Tab-separated table of C-alpha atoms and ligand atoms in Angstrom:
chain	number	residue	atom	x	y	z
A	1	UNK	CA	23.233	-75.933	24.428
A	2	UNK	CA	20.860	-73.660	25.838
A	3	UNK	CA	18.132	-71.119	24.998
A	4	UNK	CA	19.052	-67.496	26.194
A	5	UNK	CA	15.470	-66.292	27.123
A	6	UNK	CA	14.631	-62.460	28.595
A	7	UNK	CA	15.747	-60.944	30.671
A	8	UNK	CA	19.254	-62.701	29.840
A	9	UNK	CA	18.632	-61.737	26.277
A	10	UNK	CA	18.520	-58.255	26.703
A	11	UNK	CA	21.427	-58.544	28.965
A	12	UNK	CA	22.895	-60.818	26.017
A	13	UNK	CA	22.269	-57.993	23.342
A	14	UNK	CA	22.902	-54.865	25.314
A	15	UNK	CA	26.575	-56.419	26.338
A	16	UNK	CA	27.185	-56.934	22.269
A	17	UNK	CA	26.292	-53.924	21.466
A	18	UNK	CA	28.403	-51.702	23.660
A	19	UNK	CA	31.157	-54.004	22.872
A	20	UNK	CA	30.806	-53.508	19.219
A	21	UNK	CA	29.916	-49.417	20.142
A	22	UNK	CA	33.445	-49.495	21.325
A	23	UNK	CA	35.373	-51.373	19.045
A	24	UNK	CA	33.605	-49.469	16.006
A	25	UNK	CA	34.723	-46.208	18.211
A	26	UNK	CA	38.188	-47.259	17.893
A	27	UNK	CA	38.444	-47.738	14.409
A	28	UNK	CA	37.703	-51.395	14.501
A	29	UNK	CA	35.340	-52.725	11.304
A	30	UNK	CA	32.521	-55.712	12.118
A	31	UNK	CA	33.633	-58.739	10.386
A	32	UNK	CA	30.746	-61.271	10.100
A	33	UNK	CA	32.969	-64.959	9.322
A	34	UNK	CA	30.817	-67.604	8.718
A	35	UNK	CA	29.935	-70.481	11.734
A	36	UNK	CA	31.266	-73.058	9.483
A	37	UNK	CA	34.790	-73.776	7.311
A	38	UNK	CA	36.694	-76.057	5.964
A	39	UNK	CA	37.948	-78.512	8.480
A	40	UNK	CA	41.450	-77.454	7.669
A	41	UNK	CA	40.942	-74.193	8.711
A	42	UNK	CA	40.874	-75.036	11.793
A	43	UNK	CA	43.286	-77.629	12.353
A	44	UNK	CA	45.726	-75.564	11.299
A	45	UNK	CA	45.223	-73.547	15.272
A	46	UNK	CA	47.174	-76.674	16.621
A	47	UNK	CA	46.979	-80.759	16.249
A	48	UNK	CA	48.004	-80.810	19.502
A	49	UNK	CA	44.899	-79.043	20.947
A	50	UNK	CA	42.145	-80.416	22.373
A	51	UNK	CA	40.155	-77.237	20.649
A	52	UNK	CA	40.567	-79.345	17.452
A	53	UNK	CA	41.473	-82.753	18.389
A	54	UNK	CA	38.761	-83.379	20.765
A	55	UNK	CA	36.102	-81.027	20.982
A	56	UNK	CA	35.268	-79.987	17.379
A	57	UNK	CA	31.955	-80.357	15.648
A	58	UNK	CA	33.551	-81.414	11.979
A	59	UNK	CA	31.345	-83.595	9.888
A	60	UNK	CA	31.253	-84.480	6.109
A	61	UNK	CA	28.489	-82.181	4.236
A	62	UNK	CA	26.323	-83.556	1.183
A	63	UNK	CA	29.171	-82.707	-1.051
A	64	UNK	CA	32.036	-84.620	0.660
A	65	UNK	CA	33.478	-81.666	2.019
A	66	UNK	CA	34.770	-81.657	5.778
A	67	UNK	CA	33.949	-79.087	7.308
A	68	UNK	CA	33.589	-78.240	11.033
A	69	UNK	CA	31.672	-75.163	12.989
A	70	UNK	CA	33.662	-72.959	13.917
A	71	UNK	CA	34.978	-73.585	17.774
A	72	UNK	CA	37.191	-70.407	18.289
A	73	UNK	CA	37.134	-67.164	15.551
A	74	UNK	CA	41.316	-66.149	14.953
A	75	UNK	CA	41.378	-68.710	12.399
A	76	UNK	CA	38.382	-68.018	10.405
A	77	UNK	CA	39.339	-63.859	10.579
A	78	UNK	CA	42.682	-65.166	9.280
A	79	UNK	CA	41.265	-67.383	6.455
A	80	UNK	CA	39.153	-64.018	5.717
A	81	UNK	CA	42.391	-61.804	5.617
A	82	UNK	CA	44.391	-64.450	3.418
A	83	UNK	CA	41.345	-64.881	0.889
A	84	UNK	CA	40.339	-61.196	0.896
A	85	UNK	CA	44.171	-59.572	1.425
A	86	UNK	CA	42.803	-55.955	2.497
A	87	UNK	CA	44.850	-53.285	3.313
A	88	UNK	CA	46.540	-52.990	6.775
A	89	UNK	CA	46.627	-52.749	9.560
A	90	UNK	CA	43.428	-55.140	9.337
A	91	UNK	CA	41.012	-53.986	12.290
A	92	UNK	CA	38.111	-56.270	12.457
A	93	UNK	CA	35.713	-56.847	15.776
A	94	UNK	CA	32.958	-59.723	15.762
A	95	UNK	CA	30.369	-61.330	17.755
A	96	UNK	CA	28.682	-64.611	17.584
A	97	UNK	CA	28.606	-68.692	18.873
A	98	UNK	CA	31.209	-70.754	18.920
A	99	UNK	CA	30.444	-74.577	19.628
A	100	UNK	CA	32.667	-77.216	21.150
A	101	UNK	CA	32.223	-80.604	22.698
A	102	UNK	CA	33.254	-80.140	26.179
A	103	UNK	CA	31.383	-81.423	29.155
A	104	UNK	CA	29.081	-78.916	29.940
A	105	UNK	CA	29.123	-77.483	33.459
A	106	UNK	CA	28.643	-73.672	34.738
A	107	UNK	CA	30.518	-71.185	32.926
A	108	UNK	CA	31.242	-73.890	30.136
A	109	UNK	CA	28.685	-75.223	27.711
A	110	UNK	CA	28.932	-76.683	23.821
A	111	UNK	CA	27.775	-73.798	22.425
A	112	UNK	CA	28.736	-70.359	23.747
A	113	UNK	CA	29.471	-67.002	22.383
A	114	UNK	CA	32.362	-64.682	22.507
A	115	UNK	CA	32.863	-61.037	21.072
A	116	UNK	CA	36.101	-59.997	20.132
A	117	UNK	CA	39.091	-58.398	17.801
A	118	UNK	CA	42.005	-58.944	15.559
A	119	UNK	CA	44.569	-56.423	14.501
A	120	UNK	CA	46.505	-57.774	11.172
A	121	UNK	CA	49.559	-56.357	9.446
A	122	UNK	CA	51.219	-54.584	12.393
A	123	UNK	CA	53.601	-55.653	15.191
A	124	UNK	CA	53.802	-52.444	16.920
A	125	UNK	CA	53.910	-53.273	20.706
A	126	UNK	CA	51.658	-50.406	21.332
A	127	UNK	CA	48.884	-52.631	19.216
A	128	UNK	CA	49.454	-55.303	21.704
A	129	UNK	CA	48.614	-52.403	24.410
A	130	UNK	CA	45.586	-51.315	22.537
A	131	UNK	CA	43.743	-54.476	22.109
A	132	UNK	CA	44.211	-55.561	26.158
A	133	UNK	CA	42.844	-51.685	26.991
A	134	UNK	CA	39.887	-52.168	25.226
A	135	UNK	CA	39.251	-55.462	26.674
A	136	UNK	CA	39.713	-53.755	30.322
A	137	UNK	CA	37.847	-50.778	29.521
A	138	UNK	CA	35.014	-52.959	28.760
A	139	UNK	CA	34.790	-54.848	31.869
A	140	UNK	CA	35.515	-52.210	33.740
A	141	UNK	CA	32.766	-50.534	31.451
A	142	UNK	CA	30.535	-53.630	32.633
A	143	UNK	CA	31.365	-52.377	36.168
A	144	UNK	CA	33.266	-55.532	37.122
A	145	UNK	CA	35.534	-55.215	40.252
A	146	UNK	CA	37.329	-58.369	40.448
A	147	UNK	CA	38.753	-59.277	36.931
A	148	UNK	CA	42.613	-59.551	36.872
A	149	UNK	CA	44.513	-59.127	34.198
A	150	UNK	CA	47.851	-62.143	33.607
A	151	UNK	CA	50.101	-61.262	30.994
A	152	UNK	CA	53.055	-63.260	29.674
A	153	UNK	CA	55.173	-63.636	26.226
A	154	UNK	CA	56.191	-67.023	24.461
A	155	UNK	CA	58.996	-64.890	22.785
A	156	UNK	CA	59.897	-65.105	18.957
A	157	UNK	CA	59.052	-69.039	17.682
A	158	UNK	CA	62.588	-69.731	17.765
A	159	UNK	CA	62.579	-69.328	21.682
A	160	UNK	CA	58.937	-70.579	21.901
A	161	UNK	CA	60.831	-73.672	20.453
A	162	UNK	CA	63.709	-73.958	22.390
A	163	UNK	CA	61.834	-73.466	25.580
A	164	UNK	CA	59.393	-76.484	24.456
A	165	UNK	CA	62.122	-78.361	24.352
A	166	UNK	CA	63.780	-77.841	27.586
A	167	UNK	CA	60.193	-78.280	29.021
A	168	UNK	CA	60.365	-81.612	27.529
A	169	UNK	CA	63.447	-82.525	28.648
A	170	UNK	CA	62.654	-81.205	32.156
A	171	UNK	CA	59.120	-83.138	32.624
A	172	UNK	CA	60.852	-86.433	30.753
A	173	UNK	CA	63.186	-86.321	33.979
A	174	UNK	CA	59.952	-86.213	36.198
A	175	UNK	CA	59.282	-89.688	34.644
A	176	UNK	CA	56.547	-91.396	36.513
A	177	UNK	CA	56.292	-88.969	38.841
A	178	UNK	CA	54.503	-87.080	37.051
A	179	UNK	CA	50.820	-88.049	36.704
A	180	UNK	CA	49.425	-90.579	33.652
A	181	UNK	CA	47.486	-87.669	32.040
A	182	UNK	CA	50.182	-85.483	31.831
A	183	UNK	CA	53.022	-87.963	30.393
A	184	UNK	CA	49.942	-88.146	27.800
A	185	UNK	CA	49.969	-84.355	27.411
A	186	UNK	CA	54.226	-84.618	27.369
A	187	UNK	CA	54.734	-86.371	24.266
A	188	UNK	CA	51.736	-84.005	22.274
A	189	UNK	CA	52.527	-80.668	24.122
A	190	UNK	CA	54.619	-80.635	26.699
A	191	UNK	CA	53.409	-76.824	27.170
A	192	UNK	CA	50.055	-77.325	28.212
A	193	UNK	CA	51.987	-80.033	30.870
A	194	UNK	CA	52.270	-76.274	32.747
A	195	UNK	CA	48.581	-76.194	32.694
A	196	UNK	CA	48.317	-79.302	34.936
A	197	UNK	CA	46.297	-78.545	38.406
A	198	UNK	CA	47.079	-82.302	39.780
A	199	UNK	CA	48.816	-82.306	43.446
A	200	UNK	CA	51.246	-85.393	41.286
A	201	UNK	CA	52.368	-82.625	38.662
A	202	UNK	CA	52.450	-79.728	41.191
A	203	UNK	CA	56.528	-80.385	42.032
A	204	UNK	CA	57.976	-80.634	38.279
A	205	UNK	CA	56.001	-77.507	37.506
A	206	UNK	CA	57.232	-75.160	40.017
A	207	UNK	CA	60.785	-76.381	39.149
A	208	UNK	CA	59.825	-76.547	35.807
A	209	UNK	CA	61.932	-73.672	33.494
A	210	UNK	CA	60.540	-70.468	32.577
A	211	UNK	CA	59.844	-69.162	29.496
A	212	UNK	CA	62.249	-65.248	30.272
A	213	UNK	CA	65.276	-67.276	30.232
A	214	UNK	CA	64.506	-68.473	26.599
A	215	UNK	CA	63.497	-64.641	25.314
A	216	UNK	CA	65.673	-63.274	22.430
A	217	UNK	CA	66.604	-59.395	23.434
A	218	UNK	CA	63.898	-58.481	20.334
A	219	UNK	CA	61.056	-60.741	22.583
A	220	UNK	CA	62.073	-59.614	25.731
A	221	UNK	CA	62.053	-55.689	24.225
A	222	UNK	CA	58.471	-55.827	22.834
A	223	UNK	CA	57.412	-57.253	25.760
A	224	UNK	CA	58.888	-54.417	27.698
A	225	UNK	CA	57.225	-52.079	25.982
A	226	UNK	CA	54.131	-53.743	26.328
A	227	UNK	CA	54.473	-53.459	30.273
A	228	UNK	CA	55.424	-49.861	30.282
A	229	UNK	CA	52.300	-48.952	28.070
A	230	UNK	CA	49.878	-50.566	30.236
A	231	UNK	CA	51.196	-48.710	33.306
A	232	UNK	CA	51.573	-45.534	31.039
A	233	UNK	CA	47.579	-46.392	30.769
A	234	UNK	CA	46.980	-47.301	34.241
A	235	UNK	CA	46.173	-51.115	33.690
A	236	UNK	CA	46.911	-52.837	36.135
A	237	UNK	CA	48.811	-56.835	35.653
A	238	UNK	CA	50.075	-59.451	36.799
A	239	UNK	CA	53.160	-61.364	35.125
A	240	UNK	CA	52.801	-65.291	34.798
A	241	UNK	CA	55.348	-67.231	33.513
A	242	UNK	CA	53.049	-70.225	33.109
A	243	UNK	CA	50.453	-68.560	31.563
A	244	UNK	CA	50.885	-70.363	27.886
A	245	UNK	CA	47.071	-70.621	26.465
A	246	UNK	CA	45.571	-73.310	24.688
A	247	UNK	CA	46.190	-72.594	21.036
A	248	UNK	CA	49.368	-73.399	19.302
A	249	UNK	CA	49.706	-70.114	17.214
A	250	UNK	CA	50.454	-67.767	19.926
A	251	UNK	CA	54.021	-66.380	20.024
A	252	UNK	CA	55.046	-63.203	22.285
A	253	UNK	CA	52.182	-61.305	24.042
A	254	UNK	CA	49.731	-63.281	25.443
A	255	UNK	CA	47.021	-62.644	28.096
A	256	UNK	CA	44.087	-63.732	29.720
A	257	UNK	CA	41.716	-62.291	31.999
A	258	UNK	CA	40.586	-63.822	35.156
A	259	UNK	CA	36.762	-63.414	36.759
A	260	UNK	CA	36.898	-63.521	40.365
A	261	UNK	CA	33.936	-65.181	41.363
A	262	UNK	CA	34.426	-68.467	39.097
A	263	UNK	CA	35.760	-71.876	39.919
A	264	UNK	CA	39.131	-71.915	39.283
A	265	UNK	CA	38.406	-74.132	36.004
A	266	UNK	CA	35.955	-71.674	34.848
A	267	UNK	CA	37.625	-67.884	36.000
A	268	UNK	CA	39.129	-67.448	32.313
A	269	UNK	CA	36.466	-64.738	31.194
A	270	UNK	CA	38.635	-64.038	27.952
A	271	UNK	CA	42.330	-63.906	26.823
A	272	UNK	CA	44.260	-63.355	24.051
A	273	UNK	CA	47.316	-62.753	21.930
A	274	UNK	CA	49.654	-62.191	19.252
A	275	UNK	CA	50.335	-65.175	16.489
A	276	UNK	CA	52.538	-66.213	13.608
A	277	UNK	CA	52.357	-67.910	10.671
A	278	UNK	CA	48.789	-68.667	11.039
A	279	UNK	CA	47.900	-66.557	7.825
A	280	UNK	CA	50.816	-68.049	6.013
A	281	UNK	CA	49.600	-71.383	6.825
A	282	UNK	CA	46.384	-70.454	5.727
A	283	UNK	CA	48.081	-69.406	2.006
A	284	UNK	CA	48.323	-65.648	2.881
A	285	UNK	CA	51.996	-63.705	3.270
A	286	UNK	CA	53.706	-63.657	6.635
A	287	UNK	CA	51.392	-61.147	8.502
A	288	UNK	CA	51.863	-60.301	12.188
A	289	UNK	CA	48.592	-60.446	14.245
A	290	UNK	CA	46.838	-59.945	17.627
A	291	UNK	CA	43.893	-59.918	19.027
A	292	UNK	CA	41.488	-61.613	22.003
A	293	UNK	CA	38.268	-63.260	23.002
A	294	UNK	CA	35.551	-62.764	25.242
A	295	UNK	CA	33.386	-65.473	26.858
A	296	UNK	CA	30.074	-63.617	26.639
A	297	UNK	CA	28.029	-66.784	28.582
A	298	UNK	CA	31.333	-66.490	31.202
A	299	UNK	CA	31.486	-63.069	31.618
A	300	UNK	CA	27.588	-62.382	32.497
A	301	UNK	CA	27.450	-65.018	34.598
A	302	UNK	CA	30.856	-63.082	36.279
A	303	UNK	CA	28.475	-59.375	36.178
A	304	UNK	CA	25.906	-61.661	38.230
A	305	UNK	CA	27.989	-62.926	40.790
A	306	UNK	CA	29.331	-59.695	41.364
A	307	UNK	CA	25.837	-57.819	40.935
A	308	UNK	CA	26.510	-55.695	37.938
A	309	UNK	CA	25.174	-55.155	34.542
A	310	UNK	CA	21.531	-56.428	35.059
A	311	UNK	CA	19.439	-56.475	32.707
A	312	UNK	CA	18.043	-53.756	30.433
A	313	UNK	CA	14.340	-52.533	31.265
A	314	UNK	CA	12.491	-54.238	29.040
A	315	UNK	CA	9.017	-52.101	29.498
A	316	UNK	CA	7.486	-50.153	26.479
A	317	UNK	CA	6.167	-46.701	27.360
A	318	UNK	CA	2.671	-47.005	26.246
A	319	UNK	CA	-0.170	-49.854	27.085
A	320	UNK	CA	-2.960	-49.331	24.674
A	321	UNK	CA	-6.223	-50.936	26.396
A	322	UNK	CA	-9.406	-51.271	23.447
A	323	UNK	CA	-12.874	-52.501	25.027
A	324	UNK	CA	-14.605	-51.339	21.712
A	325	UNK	CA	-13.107	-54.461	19.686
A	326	UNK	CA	-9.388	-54.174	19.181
A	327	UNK	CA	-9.340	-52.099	15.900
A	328	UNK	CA	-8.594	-48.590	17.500
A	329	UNK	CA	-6.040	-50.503	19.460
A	330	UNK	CA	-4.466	-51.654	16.260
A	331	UNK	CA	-4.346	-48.100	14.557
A	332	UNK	CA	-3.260	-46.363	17.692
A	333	UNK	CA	-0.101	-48.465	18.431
A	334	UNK	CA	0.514	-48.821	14.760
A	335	UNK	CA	0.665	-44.653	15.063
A	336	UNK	CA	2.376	-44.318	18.020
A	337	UNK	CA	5.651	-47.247	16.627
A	338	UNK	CA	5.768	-45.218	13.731
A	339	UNK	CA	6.221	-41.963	16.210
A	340	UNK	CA	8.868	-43.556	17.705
A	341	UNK	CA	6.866	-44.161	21.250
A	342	UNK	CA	7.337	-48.197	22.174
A	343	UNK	CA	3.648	-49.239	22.336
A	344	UNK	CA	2.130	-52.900	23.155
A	345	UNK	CA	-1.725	-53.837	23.316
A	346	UNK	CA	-3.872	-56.904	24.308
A	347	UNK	CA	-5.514	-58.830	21.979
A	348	UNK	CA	-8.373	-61.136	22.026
A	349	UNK	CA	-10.877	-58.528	23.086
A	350	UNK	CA	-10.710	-58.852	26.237
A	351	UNK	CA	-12.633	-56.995	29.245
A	352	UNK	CA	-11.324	-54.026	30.553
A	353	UNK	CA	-10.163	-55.948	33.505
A	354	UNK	CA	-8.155	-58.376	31.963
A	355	UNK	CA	-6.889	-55.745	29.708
A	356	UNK	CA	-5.523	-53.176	32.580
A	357	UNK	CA	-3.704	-55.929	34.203
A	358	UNK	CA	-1.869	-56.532	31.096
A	359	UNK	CA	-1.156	-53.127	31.069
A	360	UNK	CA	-0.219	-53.371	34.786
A	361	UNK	CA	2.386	-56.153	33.806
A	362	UNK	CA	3.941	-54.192	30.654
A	363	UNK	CA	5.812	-51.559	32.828
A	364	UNK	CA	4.538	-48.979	30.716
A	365	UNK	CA	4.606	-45.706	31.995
A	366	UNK	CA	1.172	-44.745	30.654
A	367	UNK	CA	-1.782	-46.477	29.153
A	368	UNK	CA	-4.483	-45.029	26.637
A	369	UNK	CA	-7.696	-46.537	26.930
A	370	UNK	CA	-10.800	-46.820	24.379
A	371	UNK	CA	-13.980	-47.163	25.415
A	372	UNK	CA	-17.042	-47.025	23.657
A	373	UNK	CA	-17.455	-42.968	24.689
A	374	UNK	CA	-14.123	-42.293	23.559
A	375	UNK	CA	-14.329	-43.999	20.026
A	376	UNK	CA	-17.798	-42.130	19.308
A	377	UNK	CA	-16.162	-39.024	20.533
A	378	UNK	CA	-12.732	-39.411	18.223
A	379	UNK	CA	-11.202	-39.188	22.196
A	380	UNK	CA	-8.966	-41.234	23.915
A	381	UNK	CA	-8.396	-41.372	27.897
A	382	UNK	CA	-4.179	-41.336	28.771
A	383	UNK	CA	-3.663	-43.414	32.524
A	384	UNK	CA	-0.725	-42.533	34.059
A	385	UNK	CA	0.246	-45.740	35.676
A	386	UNK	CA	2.225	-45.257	38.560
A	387	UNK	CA	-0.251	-42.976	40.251
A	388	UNK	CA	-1.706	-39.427	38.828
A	389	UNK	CA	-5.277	-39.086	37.473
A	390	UNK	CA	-6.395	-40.105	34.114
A	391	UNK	CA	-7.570	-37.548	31.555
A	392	UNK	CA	-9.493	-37.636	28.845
A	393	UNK	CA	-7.604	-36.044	24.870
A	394	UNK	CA	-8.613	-35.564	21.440
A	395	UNK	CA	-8.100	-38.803	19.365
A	396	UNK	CA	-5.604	-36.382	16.577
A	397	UNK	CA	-3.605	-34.699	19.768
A	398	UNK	CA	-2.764	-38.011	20.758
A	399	UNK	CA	0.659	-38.683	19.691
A	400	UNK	CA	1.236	-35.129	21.553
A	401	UNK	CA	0.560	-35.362	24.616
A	402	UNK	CA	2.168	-38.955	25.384
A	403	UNK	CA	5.157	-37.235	24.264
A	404	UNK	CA	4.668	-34.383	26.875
A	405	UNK	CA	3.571	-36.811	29.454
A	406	UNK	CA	6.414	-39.891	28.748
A	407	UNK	CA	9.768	-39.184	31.264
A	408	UNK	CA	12.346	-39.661	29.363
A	409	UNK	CA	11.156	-39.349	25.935
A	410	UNK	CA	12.828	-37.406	22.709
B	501	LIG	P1	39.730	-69.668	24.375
B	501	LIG	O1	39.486	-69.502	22.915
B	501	LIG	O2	39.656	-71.094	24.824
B	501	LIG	O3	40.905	-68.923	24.866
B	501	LIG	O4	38.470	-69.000	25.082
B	501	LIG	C1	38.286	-67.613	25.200
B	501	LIG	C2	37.130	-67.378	26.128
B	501	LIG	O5	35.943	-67.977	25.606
B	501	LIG	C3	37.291	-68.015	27.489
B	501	LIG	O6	38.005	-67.172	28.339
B	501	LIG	C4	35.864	-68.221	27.938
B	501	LIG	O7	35.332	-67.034	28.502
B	501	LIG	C5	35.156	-68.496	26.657
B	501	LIG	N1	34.949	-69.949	26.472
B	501	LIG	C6	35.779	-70.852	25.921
B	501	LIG	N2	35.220	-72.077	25.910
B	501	LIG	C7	33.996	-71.951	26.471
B	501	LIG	C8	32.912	-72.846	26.743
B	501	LIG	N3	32.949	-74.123	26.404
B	501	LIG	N4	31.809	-72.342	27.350
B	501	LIG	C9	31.718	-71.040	27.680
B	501	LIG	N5	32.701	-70.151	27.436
B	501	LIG	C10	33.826	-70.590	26.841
């Protein structure tokens, strides 16, 4: 787990924000789920994960419960929708950590955050098209070049089913060809046996079926008209067959998007897709759903690879430097924050020295200073610091003339 320290937390914030600037522009509500539920919750996302098998953080509280923090959000949105029941279509956004014990590396740590969004109550194709544009508006938004977008459906459960099983009956064949871990992964999921990057496994899953030939004509229609609204839209995407995610609750769209500076392991910057029966399970009515997830930690380290979306400027505009004892200091930046003008000071008392090379370090554009001549004369002296001459103002005309002088300022 790490500590997100500035500049990174300014990067950190500013990339939430627009996210949730967006989302709230298109009619999406924040939800704020809480980091922790009841262990079933979650297991309910798939015993055949290692999301919940493996990697969760569940532990018994002081009152006996089990309960585990939260390692993905779709479930806890859909315990929210089956214990609230609001009206739909359900358009929620969120932001915050998710933790998991995975072995931490770059691009992949125990806890990390994600932003993202669920749409509830609605099956409409064009939904599906909706959620993956905003999700590729805002990394284009982030000014990222080299993320890919991989689409794919799992068709209706029935055909999700069917295929699973001629996957199984296809990688059984392999027998011991087929590497130790995955004959593991075969009798849990044979699915996720498509995931497999081992040379041993490489054979069986090129030959391995596809999921198209198990679509029912509904599956293979929605997903049509998924395709033809992202080119409608301009997105451009790649079909993968093998593209199945980790979760177990996905059924027709799903999608991920790639990061192209990332090791291989690592290049899944978010992804996505519709599910069944998860709010059902969870003791809601059947209710259709889609949405996706954002690595924030991925992602940022993606904008730095590719040298985009740096940091904010984290400067305030005024440097207020007090050699008469810090008191005018503290009324002056105490009137300029309420005035809206960002203002920092030293402390300490300080000489005047010490005290201008804080200011030099602040970034501000300007700094008043307080001398002994200026507090006897109710004056103040305004330093423009990136060159200009310094000149002297009345102590109540203050406010006024950083305003006139500040580039930049409302
Ligand atoms: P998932 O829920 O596994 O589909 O993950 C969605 C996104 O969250 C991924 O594409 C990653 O960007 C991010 N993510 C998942 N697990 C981790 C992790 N352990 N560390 C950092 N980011 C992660």
């Amino acid at each position: 787990m790490r500590d997100i320290v500035a500049p990174e937390s300014a990067r950190w914030q500013a990339f939430t924000r627009i996210f949730g600037h967006n989302a709230a522009a298109a009619g999406y509500q924040l939800l704020i789920p809480p980091l922790m539920e009841d262990l079933g919750v979650f297991t309910r996302i798939g015993e055949a994960t290692d999301v919940v098998t493996k990697e969760m953080y569940d532990f018994t509280d002081k009152g006996g419960r089990r309960v585990a923090l939260r390692p993905e959000f779709t479930a806890g949105v859909c315990r929210a929708y089956a214990e609230l029941r609001p009206l739909t279509p359900w358009k929620v956004w969120y932001s915050g950590s998710n933790f998991r014990y995975e072995k931490p590396q770059r691009g992949r740590y125990r806890q990390f955050d994600q932003v993202g969004v669920e749409v509830l109550g609605s099956d409409d194709a064009y939904v599906d098209v909706e959620v993956i544009a905003l999700a590729w508006d805002f990394y284009r938004q982030l000014g990222l070049q080299q993320v890919t977008l991989v689409i794919n459906s799992l068709g209706e459960p029935a055909d999700r089913a069917a295929y699973v099983e001629a996957l199984r009956q296809h990688f059984e064949a392999a027998g011991t060809t087929l590497s130790e871990q995955s004959r593991e992964t075969l009798l849990k999921n044979p699915l996720r046996v498509l995931d497999s990057k081992r040379g041993e496994d490489a054979g069986s899953v090129e030959s391995a079926p596809t999921i198209s030939e198990f679509w029912s004509p509904e599956a293979g229609e929605h997903f049509a008209t998924v395709q033809s609204g992202l080119t409608d839209l301009g997105i451009p995407f790649t079909l993968n067959q093998r593209l199945v995610r980790g979760l177990d609750y996905y059924r027709r769209t799903t999608f991920e998007f790639q990061g192209g500076t990332l090791d291989s392991a690592q290049n899944a910057l978010g992804g996505g897709g519709r599910y069944d029966g998860l709010v059902e399970s969870l003791g809601g009515p059947p209710t259709p759903g889609i949405g996706f997830s954002l690595g924030v930690d991925r992602t940022l380290l993606a904008c730095s690879d590719e040298g985009v979306f740096s940091a904010p400027e984290l400067a305030v505009q005024v440097f207020v430097v007090d050699t008469t004892g810090g008191r005018e200091a503290m009324a002056i930046t105490h009137e300029l924050r309420r005035a809206g003008i960002t203002a920092d000071r030293a402390y300490d008392n300080r000489s005047m020295k010490a005290q201008m090379k804080a200011a030099d370090r602040s970034g501000a554009q300007l700094a008043v200073i307080v001398g002994t001549d200026e507090q006897t004369a109710a004056a103040a002296m305004i330093r423009p610091m990136r060159g200009g001459e310094q000149f002297r103002v009345e102590r109540n005309e203050l406010v006024e003339q950083l305003r006139s002088q500040l580039t930049g300022h409302q």
